GROMACS .gro file of C-alpha atoms in nm:
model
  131
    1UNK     CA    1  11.730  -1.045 -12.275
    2UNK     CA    2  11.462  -0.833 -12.111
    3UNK     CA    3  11.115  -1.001 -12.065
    4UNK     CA    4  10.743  -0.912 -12.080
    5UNK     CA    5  10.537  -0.751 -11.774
    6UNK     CA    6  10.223  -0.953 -11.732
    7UNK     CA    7   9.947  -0.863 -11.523
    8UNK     CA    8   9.736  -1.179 -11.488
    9UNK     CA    9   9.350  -1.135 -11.391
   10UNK     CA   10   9.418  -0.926 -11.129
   11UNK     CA   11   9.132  -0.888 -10.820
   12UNK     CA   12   9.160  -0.649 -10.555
   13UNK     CA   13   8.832  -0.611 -10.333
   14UNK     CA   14   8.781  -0.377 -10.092
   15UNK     CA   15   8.487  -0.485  -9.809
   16UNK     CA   16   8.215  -0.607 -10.052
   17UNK     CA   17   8.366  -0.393 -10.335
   18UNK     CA   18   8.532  -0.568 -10.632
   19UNK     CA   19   8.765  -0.261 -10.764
   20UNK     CA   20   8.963  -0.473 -10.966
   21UNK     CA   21   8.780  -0.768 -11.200
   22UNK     CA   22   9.000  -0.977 -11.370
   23UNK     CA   23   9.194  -0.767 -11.519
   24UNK     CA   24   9.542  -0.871 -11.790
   25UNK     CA   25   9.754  -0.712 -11.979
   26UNK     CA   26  10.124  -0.741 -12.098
   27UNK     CA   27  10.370  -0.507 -12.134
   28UNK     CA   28  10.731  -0.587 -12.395
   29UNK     CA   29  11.016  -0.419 -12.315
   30UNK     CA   30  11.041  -0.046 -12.448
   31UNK     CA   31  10.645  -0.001 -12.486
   32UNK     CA   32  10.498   0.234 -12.333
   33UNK     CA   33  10.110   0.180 -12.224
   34UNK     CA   34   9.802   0.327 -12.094
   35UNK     CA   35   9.559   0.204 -11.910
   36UNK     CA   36   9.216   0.403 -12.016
   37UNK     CA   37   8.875   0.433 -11.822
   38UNK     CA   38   8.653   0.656 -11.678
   39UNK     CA   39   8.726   0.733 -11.294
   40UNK     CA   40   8.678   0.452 -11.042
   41UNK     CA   41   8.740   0.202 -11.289
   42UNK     CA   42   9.029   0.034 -11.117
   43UNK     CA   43   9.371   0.175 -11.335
   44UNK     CA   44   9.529   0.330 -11.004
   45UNK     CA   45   9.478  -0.004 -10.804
   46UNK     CA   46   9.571  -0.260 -11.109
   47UNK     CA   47   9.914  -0.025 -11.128
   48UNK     CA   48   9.948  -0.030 -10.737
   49UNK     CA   49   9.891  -0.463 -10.765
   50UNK     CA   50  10.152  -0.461 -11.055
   51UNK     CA   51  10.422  -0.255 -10.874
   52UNK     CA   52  10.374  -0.389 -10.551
   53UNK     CA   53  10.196  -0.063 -10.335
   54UNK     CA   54   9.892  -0.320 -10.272
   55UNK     CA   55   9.845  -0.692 -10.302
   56UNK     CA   56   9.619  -0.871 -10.504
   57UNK     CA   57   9.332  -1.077 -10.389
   58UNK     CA   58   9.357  -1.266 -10.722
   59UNK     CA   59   9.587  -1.350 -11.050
   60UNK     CA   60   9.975  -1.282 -11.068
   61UNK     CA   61  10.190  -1.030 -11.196
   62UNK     CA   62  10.488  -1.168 -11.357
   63UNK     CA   63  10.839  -1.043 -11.494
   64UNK     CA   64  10.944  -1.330 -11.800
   65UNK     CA   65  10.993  -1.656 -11.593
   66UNK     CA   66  10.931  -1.479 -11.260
   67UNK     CA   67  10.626  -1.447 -11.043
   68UNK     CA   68  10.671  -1.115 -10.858
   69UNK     CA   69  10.342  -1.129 -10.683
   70UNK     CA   70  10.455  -1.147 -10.346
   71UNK     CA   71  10.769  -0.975 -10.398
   72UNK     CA   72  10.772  -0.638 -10.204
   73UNK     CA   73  10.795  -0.317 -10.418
   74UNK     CA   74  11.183  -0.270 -10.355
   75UNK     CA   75  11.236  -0.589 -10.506
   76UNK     CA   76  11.027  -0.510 -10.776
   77UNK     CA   77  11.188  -0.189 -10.862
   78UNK     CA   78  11.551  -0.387 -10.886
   79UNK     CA   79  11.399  -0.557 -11.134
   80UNK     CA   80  11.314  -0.248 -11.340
   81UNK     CA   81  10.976  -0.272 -11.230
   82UNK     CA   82  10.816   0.087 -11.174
   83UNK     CA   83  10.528   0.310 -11.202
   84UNK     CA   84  10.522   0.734 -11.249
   85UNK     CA   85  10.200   0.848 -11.078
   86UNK     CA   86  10.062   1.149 -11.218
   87UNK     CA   87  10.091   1.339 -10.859
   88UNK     CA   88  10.467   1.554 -10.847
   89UNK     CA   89  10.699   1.387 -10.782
   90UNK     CA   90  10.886   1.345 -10.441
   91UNK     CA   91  11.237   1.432 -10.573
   92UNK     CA   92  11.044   1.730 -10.754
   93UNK     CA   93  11.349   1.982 -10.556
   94UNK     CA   94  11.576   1.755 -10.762
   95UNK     CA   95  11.709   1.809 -11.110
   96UNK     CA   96  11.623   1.629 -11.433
   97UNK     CA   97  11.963   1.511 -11.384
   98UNK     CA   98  11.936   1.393 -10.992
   99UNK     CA   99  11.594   1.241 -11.090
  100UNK     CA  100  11.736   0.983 -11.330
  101UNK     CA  101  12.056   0.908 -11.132
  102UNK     CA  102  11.852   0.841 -10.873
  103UNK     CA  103  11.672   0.581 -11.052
  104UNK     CA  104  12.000   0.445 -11.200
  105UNK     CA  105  12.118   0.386 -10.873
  106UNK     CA  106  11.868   0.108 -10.823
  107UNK     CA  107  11.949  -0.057 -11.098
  108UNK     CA  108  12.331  -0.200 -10.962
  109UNK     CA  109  12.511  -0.001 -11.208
  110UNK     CA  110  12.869   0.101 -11.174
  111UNK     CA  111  12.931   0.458 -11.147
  112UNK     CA  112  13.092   0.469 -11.530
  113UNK     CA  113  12.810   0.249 -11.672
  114UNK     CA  114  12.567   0.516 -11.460
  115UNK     CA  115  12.714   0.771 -11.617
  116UNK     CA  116  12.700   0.675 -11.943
  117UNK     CA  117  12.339   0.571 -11.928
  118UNK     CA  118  12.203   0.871 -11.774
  119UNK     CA  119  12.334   1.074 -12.089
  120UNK     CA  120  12.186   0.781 -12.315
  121UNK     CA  121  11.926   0.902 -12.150
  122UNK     CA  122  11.919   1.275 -12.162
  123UNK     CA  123  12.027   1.269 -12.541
  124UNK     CA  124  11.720   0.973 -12.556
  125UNK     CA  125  11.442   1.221 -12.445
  126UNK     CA  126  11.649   1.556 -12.569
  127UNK     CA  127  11.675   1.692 -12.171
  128UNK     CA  128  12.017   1.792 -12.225
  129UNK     CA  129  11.895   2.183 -12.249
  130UNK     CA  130  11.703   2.134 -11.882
  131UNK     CA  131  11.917   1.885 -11.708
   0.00000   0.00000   0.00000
């Protein structure tokens, strides 16, 4: 059964600069979210403290049962745990096609089970025409 993401009052200070205050939010399985707020306001750096790019000062970040707070980033991302920056992307020469394997690959599948979830997938999101 998959499990909630939970961001729990996160801090992240910088020098004398608190960039992140506090801030919680839970994600279920399957939702998609979006953090809103005008530049500056912390989104970047509360998405970097969930997916492990920086560490919090403050709170937890948690995956069901586990605390993934310390874990590093790899870890993180075995456990489904990811974010998509709005910056190309750094498989941008790859294919629609090579760009989801790619994730697939980190999630321990076997190459039939890959296979068959990468054209969940592209049938999913209706990429079959730009695979």
């Amino acid at each position: 059964m998959a499990s909630d993401l939970v961001a729990h009052n996160l801090v992240k200070i910088y020098g004398k600069r608190t960039v992140v205050d506090h801030v919680s939010f839970r994600v279920a399985p399957g939702e998609v979210v979006g953090l809103l707020g005008p530049n500056g306001a912390g989104k970047t750096t509360s998405f970097y403290a969930v997916v492990g790019l920086v560490r919090p000062d403050g709170g937890k970040v948690t995956l069901g049962d586990d605390d993934l707070t310390r874990d590093p980033m790899y870890v993180r991302a075995r456990k489904g745990v990811g974010y998509l920056p709005q910056e190309p992307s750094v498989f941008r020469k790859l294919s629609v096609e090579d760009n989801i394997a790619a994730i697939l690959e980190l999630q321990g599948l076997d190459k039939g089970d890959a296979a068959d979830k990468l054209e969940a997938l592209l049938d999913e999101f209706n990429l079959q025409k730009v695979r």
